[in-house]
mmCIF file of C-alpha atoms and ligand atoms in Angstrom:
data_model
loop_
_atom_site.group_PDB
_atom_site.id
_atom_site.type_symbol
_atom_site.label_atom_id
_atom_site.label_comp_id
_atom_site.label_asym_id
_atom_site.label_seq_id
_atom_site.Cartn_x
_atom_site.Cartn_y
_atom_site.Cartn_z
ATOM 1 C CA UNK A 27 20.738 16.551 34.785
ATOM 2 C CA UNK A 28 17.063 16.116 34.400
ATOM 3 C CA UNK A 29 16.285 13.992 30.828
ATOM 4 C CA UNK A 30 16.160 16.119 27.514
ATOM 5 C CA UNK A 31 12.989 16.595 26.053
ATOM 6 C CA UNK A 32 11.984 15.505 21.760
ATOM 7 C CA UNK A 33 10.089 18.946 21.651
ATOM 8 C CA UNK A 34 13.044 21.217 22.496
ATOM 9 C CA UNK A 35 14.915 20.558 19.313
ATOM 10 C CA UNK A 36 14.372 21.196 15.573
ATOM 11 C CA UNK A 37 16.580 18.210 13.842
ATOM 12 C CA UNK A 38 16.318 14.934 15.259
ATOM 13 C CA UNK A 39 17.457 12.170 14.026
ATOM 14 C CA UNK A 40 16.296 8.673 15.444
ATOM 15 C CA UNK A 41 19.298 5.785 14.867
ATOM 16 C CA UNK A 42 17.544 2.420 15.203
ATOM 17 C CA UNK A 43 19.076 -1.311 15.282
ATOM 18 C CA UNK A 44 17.752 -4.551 16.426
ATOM 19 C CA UNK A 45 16.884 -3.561 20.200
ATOM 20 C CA UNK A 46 14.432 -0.589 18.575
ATOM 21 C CA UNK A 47 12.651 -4.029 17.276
ATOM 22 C CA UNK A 48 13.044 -6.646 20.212
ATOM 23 C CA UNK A 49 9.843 -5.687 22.214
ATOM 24 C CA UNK A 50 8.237 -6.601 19.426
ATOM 25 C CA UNK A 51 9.774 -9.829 19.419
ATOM 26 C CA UNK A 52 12.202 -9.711 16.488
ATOM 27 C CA UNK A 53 15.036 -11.618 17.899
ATOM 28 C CA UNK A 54 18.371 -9.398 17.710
ATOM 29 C CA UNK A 55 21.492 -10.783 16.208
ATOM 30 C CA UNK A 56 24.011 -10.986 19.601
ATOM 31 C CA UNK A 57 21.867 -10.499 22.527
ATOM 32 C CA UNK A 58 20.275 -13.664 24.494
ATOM 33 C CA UNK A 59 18.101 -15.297 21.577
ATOM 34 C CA UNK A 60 20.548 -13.551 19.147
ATOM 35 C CA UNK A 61 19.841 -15.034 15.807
ATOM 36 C CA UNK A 62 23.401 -16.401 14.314
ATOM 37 C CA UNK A 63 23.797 -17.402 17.918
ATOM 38 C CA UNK A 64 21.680 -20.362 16.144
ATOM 39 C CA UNK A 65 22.537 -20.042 12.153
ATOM 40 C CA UNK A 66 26.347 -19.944 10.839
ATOM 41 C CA UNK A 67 25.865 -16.640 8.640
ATOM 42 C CA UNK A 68 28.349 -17.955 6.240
ATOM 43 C CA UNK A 69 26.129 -20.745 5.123
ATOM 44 C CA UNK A 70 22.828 -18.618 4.833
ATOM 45 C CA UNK A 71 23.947 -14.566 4.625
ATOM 46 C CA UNK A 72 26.258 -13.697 2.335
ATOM 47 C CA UNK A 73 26.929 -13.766 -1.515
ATOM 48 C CA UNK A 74 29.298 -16.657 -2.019
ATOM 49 C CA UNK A 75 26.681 -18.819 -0.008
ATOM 50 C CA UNK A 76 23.995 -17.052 -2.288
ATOM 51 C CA UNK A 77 26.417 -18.285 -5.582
ATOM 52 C CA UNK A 78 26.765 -22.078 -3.778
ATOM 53 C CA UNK A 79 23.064 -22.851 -2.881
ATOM 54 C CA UNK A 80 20.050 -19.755 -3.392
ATOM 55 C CA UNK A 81 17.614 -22.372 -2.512
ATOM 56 C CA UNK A 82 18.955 -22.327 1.200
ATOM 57 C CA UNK A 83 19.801 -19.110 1.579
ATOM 58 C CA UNK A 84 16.142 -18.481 0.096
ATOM 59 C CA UNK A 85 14.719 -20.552 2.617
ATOM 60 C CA UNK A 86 16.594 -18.894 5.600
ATOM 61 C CA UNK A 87 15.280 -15.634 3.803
ATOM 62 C CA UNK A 88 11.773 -17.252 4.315
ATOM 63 C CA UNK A 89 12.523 -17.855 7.772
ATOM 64 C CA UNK A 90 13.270 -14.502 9.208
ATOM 65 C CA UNK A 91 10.362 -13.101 7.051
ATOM 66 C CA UNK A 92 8.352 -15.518 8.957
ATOM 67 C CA UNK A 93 9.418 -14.482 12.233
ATOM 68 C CA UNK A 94 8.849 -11.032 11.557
ATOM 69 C CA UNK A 95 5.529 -10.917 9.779
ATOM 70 C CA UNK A 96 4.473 -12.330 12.883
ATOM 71 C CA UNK A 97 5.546 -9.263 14.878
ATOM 72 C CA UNK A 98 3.969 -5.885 15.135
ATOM 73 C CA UNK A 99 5.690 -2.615 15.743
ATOM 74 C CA UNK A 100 6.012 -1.646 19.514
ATOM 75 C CA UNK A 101 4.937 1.671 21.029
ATOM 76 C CA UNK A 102 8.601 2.728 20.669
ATOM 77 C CA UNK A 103 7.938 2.636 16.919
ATOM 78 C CA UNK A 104 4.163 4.548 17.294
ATOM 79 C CA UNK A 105 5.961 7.070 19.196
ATOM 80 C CA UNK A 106 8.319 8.236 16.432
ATOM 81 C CA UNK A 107 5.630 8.014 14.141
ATOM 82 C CA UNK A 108 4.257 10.938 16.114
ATOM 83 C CA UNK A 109 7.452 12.771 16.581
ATOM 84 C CA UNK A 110 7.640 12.631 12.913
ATOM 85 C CA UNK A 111 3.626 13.794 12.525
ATOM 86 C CA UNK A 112 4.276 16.924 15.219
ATOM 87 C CA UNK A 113 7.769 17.942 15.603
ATOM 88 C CA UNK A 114 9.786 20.179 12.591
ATOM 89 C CA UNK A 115 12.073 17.407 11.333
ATOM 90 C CA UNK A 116 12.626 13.789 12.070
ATOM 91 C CA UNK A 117 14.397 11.565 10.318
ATOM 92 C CA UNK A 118 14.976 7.508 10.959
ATOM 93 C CA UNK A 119 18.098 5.857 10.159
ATOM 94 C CA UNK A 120 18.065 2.140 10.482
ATOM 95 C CA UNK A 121 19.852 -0.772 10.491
ATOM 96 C CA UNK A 122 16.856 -2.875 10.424
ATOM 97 C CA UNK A 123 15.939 -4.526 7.683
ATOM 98 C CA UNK A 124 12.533 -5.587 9.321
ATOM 99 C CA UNK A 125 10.716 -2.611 8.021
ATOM 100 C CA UNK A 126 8.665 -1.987 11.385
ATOM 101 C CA UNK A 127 9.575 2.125 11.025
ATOM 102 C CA UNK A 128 7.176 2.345 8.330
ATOM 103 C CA UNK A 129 4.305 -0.598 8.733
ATOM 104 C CA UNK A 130 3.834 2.028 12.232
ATOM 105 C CA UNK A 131 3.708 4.690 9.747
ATOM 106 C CA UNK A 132 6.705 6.853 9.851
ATOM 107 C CA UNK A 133 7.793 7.999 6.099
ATOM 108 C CA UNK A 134 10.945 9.552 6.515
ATOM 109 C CA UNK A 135 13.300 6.577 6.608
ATOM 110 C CA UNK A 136 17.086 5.565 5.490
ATOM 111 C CA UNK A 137 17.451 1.643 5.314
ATOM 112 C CA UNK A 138 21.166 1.268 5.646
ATOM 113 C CA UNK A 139 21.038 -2.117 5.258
ATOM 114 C CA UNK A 140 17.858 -3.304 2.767
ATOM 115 C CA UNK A 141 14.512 -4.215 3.399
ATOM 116 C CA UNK A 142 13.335 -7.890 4.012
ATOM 117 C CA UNK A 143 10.296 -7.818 1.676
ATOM 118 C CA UNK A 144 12.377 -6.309 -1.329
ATOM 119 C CA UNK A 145 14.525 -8.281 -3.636
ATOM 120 C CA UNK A 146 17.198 -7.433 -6.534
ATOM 121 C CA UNK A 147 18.137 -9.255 -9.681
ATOM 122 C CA UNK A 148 21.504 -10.737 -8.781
ATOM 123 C CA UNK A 149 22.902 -9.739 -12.438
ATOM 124 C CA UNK A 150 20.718 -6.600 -13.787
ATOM 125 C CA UNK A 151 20.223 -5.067 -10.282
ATOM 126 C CA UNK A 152 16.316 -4.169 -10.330
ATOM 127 C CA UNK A 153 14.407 -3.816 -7.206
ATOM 128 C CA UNK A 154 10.888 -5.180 -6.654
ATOM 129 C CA UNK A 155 9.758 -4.298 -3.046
ATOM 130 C CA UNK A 156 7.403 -7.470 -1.860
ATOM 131 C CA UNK A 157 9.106 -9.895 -4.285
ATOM 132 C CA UNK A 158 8.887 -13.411 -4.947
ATOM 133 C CA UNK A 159 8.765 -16.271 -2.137
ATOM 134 C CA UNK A 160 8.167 -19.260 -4.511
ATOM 135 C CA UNK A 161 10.844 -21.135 -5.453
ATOM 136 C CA UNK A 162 9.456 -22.034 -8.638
ATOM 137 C CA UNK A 163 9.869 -17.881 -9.086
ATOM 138 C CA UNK A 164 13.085 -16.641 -8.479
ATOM 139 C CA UNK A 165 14.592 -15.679 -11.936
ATOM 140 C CA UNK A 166 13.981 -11.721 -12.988
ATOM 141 C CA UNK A 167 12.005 -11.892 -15.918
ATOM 142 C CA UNK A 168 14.140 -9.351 -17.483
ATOM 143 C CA UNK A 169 17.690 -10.753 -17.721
ATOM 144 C CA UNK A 170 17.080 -14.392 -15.908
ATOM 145 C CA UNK A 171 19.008 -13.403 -13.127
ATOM 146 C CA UNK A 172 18.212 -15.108 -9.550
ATOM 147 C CA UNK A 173 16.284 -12.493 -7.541
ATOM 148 C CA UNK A 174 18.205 -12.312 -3.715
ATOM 149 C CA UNK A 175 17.223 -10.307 -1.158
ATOM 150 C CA UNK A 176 17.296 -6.467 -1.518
ATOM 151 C CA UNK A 177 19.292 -6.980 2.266
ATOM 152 C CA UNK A 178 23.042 -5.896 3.230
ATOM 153 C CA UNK A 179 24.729 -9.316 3.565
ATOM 154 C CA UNK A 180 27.916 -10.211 5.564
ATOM 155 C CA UNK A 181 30.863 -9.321 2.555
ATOM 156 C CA UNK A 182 28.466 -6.835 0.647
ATOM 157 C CA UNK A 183 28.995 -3.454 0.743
ATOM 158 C CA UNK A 184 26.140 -0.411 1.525
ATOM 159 C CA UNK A 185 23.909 1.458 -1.110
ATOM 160 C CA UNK A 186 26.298 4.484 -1.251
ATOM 161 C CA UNK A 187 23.083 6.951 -2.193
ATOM 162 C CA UNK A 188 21.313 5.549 1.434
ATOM 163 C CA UNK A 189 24.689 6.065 2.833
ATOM 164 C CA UNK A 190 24.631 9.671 1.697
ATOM 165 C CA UNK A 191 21.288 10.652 2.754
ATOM 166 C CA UNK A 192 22.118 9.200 6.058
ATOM 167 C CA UNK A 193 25.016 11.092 7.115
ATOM 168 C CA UNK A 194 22.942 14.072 5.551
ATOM 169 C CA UNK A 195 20.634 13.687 8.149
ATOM 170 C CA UNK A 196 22.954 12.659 10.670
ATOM 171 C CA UNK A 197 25.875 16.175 10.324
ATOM 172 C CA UNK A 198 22.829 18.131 10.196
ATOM 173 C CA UNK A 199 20.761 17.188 13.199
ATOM 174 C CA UNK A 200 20.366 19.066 17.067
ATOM 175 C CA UNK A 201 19.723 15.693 18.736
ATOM 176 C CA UNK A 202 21.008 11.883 17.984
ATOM 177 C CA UNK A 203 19.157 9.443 19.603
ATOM 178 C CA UNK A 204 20.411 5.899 18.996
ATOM 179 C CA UNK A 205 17.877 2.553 20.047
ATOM 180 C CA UNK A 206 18.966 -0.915 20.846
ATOM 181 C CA UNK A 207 21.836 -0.695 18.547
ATOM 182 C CA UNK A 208 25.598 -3.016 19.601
ATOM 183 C CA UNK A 209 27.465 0.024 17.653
ATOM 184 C CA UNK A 210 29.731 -2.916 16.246
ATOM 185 C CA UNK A 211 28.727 -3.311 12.871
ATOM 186 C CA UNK A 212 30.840 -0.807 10.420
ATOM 187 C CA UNK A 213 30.722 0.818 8.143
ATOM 188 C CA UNK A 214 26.867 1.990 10.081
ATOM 189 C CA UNK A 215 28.905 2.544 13.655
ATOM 190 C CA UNK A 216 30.524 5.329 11.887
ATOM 191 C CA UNK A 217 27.556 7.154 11.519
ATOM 192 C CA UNK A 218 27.003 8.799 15.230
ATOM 193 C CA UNK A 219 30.315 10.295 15.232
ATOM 194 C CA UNK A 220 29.216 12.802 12.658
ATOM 195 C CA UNK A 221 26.395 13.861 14.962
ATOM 196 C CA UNK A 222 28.714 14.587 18.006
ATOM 197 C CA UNK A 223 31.342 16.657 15.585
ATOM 198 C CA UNK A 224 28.403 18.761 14.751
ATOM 199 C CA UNK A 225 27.503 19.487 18.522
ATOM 200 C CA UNK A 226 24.561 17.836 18.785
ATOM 201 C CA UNK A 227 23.570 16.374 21.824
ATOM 202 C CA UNK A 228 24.040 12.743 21.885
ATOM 203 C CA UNK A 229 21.667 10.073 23.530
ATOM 204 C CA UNK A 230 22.067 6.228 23.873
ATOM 205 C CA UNK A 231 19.262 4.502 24.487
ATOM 206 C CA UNK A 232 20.278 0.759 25.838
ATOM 207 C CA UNK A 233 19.757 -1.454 28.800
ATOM 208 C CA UNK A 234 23.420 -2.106 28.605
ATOM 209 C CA UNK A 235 26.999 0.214 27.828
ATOM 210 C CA UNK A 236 27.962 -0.694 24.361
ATOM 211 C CA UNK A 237 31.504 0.285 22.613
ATOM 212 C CA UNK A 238 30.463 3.500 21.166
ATOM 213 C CA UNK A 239 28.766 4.454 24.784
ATOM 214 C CA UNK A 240 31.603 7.064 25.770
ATOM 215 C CA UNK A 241 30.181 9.142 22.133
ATOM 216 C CA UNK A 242 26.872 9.900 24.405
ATOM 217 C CA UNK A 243 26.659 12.627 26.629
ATOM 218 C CA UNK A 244 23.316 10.874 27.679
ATOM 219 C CA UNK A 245 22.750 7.469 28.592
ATOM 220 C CA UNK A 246 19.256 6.136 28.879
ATOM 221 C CA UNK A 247 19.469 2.259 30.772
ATOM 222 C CA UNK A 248 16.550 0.785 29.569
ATOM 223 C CA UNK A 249 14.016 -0.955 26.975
ATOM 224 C CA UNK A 250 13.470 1.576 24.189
ATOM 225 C CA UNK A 251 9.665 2.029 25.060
ATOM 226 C CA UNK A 252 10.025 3.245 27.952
ATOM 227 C CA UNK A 253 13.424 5.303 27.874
ATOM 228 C CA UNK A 254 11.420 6.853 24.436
ATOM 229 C CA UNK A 255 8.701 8.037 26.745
ATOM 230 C CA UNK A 256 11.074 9.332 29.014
ATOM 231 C CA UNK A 257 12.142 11.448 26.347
ATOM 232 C CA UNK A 258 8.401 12.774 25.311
ATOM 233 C CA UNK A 259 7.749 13.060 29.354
ATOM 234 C CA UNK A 260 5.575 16.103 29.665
ATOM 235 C CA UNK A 261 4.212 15.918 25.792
ATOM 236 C CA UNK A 262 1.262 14.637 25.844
ATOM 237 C CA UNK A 263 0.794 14.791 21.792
ATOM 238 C CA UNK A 264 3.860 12.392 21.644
ATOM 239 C CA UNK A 265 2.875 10.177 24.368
ATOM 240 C CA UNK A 266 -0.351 9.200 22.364
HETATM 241 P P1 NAD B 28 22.553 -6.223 17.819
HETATM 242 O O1 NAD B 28 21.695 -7.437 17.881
HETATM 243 O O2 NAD B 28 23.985 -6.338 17.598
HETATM 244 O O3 NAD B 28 22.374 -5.405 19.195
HETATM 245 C C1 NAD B 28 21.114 -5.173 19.761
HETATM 246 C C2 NAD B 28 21.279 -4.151 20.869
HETATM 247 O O4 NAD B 28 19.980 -3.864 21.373
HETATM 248 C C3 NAD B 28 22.124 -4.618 22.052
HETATM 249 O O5 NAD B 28 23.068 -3.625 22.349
HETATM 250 C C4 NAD B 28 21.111 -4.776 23.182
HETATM 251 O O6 NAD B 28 21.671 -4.428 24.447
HETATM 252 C C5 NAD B 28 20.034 -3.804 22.776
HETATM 253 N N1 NAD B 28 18.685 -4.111 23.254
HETATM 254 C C6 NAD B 28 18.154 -5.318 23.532
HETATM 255 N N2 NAD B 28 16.863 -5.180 23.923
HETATM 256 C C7 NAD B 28 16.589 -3.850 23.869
HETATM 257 C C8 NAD B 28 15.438 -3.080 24.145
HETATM 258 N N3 NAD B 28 14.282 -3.625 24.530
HETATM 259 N N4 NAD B 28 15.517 -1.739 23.978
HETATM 260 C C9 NAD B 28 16.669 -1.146 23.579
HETATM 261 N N5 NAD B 28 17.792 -1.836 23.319
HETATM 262 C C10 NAD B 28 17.746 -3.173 23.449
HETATM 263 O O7 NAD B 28 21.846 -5.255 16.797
HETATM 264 P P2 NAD B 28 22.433 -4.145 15.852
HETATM 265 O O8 NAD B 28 23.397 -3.264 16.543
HETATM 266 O O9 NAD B 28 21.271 -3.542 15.160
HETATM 267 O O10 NAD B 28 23.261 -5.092 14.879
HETATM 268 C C11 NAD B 28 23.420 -4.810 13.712
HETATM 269 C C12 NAD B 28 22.808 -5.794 12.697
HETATM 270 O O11 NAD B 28 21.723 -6.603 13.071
HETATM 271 C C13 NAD B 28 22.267 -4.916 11.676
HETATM 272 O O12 NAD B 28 23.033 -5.163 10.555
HETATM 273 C C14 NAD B 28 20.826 -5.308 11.406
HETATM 274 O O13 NAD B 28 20.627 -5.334 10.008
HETATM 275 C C15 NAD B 28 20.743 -6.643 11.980
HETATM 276 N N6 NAD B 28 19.492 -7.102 12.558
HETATM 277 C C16 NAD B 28 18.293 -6.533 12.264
HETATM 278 C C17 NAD B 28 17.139 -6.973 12.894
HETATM 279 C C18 NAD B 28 15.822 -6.337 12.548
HETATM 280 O O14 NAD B 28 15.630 -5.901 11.417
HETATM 281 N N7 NAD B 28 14.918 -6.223 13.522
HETATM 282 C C19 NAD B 28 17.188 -7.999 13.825
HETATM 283 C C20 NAD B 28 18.450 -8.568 14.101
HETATM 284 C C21 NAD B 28 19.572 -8.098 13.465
HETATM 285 ZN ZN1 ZN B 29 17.635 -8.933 -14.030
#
């Protein structure tokens, strides 16, 4: 079967995870360089290490900003952008929390699991996208509350509204493409399965099989640059 093409369908939606990022050089969590590989999530990622010590986990926080504001998105990213700018409806859904979909410029985006460069008061619950780095900082001004990171740890559960939109997107669409994603982390490795009950045609994009493979009627073996231009072969608008 020759390779399905972006412009032949009306709904797409793109489902991204840390492979979509990893020619830019954001390390993904399991793969060779994975990151808690080198960092013991329980000390730096989730709420009861948050309680015990928000100076540390602040400072991991720090960290992974770090290593991602020195990354730029990848053509991958630029070619959704223009799938988004040409083609009737795309829509992103994410488990990145690097927020490379939209510094490329794509708008139409579902976050399942936060943003890096937002935060949340702890106690009150307001957002502030780019919040506070500073130590000195880190108490909302409202309510006193420590400001964490507006991210999806280990233990905490998803924003049910982003949740919503998501599967939206997802029972609705004509073609499911999913990037660099493990398909291990639940309640997000749900998701596809409403895609294939609707009959849409299902695509992996991965250099390797993954658990959810068998979902795919399509398997593209490969870095998601080039298996994404494999997909906008012949379409010159999307190939930029
Ligand atoms: P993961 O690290 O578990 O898996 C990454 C997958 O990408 C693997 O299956 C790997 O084979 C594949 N991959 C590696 N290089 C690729 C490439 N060039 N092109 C296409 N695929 C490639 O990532 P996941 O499934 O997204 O794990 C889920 C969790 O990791 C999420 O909760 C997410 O929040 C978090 N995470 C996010 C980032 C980020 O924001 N960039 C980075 C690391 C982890
Ligand atoms: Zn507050």
């Amino acid at each position: 079967m020759s390779d399905p093409c972006l412009r032949d369908y009306q709904r797409i939606v793109f489902f991204t995870g840390a492979g979509m990022s990893a020619e830019s050089g954001v390390p993904t969590y399991r793969g060779a360089g994975g990151i808690w590989k080198e960092y013991d999530y329980r000390r730096y990622a989730c709420q009861s290490a948050f309680d015990r010590d928000p100076a540390a986990v602040w400072e991991f926080h720090n960290f992974r900003r770090g290593l991602v504001m020195r990354c730029d998105p990848n053509p991958g990213h630029q070619l959704i952008v223009r799938a988004e700018q040409q083609l009737p409806q795309v829509t992103i859904v994410t488990q990145n929390i690097d927020g490379l979909h939209a510094r490329a410029g794509s708008h139409k985006i579902h976050e399942l699991h936060g943003n890096l460069w937002r935060v949340r008061c702890d106690h009150c619950g307001v957002k502030q996208q780019d919040g506070p780095v500073q130590r000195e900082q880190l108490r909302c001004p409202t309510c006193d509350g420590w400001w964490r990171p507006d991210i999806v740890w280990f233990e905490d559960y998803l924003d049910d509204a982003v949740v919503q939109a998501a599967t939206a997107a997802i029972a609705g669409c004509d073609l499911f493409v999913s990037i660099g994603t493990s398909a291990v982390v639940y309640p997000a490795a749900y998701l596809p399965q409403h895609a294939a009950d609707n009959g849409a045609l299902c695509v992996e994009i991965n250099p390797d099989p993954t658990p959810a493979s068998e979902l795919y009627s399509v398997h593209l073996r490969g870095p998601a640059t080039a298996m994404l231009a494999r997909l906008a072969a012949g379409v010159p608008e999307l190939l930029g």
